[in-house]
Short mmCIF file of C-alpha atoms in Angstrom, two decimals:
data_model
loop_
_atom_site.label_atom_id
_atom_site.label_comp_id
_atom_site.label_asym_id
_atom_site.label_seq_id
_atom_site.Cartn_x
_atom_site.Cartn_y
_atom_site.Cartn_z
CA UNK L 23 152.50 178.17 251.33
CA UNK L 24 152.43 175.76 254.23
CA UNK L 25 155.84 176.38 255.05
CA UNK L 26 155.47 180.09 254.85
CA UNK L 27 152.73 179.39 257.38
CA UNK L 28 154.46 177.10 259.74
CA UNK L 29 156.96 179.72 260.59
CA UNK L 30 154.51 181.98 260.93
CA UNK L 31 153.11 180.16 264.06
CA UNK L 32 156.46 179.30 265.06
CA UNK L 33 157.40 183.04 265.31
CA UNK L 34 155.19 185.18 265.47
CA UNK L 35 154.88 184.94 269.32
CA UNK L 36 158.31 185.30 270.12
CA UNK L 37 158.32 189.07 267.69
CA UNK L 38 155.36 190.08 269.36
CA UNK L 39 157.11 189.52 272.87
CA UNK L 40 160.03 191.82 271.43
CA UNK L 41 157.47 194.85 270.75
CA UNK L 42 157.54 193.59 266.79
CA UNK L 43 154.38 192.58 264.82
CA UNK L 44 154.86 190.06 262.52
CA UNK L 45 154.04 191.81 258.33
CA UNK L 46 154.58 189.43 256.28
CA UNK L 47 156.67 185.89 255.56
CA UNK L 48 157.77 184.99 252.38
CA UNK L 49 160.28 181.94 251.25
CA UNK L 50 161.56 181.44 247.90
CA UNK L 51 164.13 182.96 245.08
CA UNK L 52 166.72 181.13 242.58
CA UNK L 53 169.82 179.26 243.89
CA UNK L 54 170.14 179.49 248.12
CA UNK L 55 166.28 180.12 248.79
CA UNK L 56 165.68 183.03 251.07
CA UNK L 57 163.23 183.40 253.98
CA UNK L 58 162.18 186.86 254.22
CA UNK L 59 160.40 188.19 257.28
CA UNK L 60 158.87 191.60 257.33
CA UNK L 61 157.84 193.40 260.85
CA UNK L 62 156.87 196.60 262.55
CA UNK L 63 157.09 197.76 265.90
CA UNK L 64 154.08 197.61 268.04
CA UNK L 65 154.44 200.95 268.48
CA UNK L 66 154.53 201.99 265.00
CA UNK L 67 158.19 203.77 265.29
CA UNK L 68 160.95 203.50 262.61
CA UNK L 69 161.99 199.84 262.92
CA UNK L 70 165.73 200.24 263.50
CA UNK L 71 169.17 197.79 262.44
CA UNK L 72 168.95 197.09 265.99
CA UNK L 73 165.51 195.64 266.03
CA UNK L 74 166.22 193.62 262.96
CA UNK L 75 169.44 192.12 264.57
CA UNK L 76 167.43 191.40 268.06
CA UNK L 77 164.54 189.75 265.71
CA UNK L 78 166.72 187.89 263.49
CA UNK L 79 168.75 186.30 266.49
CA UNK L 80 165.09 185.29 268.25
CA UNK L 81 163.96 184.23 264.93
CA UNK L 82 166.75 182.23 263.96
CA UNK L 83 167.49 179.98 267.73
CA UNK L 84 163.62 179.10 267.26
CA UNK L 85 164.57 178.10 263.22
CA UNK L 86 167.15 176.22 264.16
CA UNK L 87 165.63 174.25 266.48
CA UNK L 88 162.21 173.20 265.02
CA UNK L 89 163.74 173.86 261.70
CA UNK L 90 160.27 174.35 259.07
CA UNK L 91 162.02 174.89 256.50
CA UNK L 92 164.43 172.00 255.66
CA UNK L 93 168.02 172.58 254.40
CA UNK L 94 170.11 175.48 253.20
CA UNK L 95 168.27 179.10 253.23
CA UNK L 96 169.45 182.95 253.47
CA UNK L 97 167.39 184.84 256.45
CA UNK L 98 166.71 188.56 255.82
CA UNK L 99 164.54 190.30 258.59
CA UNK L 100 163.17 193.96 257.31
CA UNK L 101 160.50 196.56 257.70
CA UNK L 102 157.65 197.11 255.19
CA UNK L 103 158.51 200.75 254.14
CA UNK L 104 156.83 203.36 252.93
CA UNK L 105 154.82 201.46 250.07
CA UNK L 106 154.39 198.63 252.14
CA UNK L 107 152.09 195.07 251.68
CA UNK L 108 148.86 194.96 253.26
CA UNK L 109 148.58 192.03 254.82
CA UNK L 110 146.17 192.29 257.89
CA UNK L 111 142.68 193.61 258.15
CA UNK L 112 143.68 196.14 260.36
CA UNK L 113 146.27 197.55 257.74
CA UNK L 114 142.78 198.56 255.50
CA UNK L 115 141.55 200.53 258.12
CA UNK L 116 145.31 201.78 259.51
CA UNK L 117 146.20 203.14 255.86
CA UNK L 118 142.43 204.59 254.96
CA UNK L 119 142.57 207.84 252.83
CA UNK L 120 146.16 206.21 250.95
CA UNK L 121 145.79 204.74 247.75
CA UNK L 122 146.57 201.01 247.00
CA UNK L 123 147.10 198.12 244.30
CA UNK L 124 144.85 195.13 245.00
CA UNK L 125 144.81 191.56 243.48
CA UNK L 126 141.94 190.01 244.37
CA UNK L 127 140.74 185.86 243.38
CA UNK L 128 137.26 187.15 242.38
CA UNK L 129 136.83 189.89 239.69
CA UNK L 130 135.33 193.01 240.97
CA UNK L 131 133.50 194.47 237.92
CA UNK L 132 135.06 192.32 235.61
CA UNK L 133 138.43 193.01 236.78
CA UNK L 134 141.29 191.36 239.36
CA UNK L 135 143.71 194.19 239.72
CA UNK L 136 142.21 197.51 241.55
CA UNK L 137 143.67 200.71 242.04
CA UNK L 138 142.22 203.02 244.29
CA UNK L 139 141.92 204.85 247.31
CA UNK L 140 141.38 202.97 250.72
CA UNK L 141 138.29 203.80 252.54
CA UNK L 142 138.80 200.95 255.84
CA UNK L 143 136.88 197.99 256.62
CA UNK L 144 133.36 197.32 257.01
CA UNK L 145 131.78 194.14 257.78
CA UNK L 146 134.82 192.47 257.04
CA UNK L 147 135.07 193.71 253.52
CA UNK L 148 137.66 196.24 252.48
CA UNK L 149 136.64 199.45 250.95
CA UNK L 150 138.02 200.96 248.11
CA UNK L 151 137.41 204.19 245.85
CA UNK L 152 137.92 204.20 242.59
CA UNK L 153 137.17 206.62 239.42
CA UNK L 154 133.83 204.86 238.72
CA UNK L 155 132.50 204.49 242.32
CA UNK L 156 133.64 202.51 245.79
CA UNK L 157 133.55 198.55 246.16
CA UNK L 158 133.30 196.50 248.68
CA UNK L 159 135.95 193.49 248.82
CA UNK L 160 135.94 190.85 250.95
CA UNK L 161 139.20 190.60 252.32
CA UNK L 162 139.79 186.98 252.11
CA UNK L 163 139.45 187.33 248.24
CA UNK L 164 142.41 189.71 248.23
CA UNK L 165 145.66 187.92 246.77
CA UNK L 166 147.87 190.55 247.55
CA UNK L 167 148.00 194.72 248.13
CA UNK L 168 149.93 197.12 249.11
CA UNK L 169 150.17 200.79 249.23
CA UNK L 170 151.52 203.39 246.14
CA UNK L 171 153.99 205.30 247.22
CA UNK L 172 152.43 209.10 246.58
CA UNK L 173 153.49 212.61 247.68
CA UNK L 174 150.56 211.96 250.37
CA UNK L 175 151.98 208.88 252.04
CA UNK L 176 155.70 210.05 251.89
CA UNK L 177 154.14 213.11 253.84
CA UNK L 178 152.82 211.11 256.44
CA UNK L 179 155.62 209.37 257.15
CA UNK L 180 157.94 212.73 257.79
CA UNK L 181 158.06 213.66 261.17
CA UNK L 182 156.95 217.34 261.78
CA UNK L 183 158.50 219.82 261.99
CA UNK L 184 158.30 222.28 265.24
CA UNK L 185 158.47 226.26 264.23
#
């Protein structure tokens, strides 16, 4: 986890001066470990093969020189997609009205896996709707979450269509 957070700090400056916001890093896998990096564009277009290839060559010179991780690894830079991690806060309140899968540290109701609509952030806790009422989570209890990929959120993502 440290390392995972190391290059975090190392990088995350550098994407964010390329118009990229850093999702998500991730290190790990059998044989030749891979470092996976996931960002988005700043301004929320498509993130394209040539933002991946202008991130990847930033990401790697700064790897190679401070080099966190320590021997032999595969790099793979991508976006989140459509059913993408939730990571950040702000990604509770970006994605209210989608539904979600949340792991959380502390049972909510008896119970560390949620499903559920998102309703956004209050008082740093994330708010979620579920069958038998909303709860209030505090987000650094959540493990990990990311959006279900629905006939709502696929909709979103389509561009419209002019008549």
């Amino acid at each position: 986890m440290e390392q995972t957070h190391r290059v975090e700090e190392l990088i995350a400056p550098s994407l964010e001066a390329l118009g990229f916001e850093l999702v998500r890093v991730r290190f790990g896998g059998p044989g030749r470990p891979t470092l996976q990096i996931m960002i988005e564009r700043q301004d929320r277009e498509a993130l394209t093969v040539d933002d991946c290839a202008s991130a990847s060559k930033a990401i790697s010179a700064l790897l190679d020189v401070e080099d966190p991780i320590g021997g032999a690894y595969n790099l793979e830079i991508s976006s989140p997609g459509l059913d993408r991690p939730l990571t950040r806060i702000g990604d509770f309140e970006r994605f209210a009205g989608f539904e979600a899968k949340i792991e959380v540290t502390l049972p909510v109701d008896g119970r560390k896996r949620l499903r559920g609509q998102v309703l956004g952030v209050e008082n740093g806790n994330v708010r979620i709707s579920r069958d038998e009422g909303s709860h209030s989570v505090p987000f650094e209890t959540i493990k990990k979450a990311k959006l279900i990929l629905t006939d709502e959120l696929i909709s979103s993502a389509q561009p419209q269509k002019r008549m």
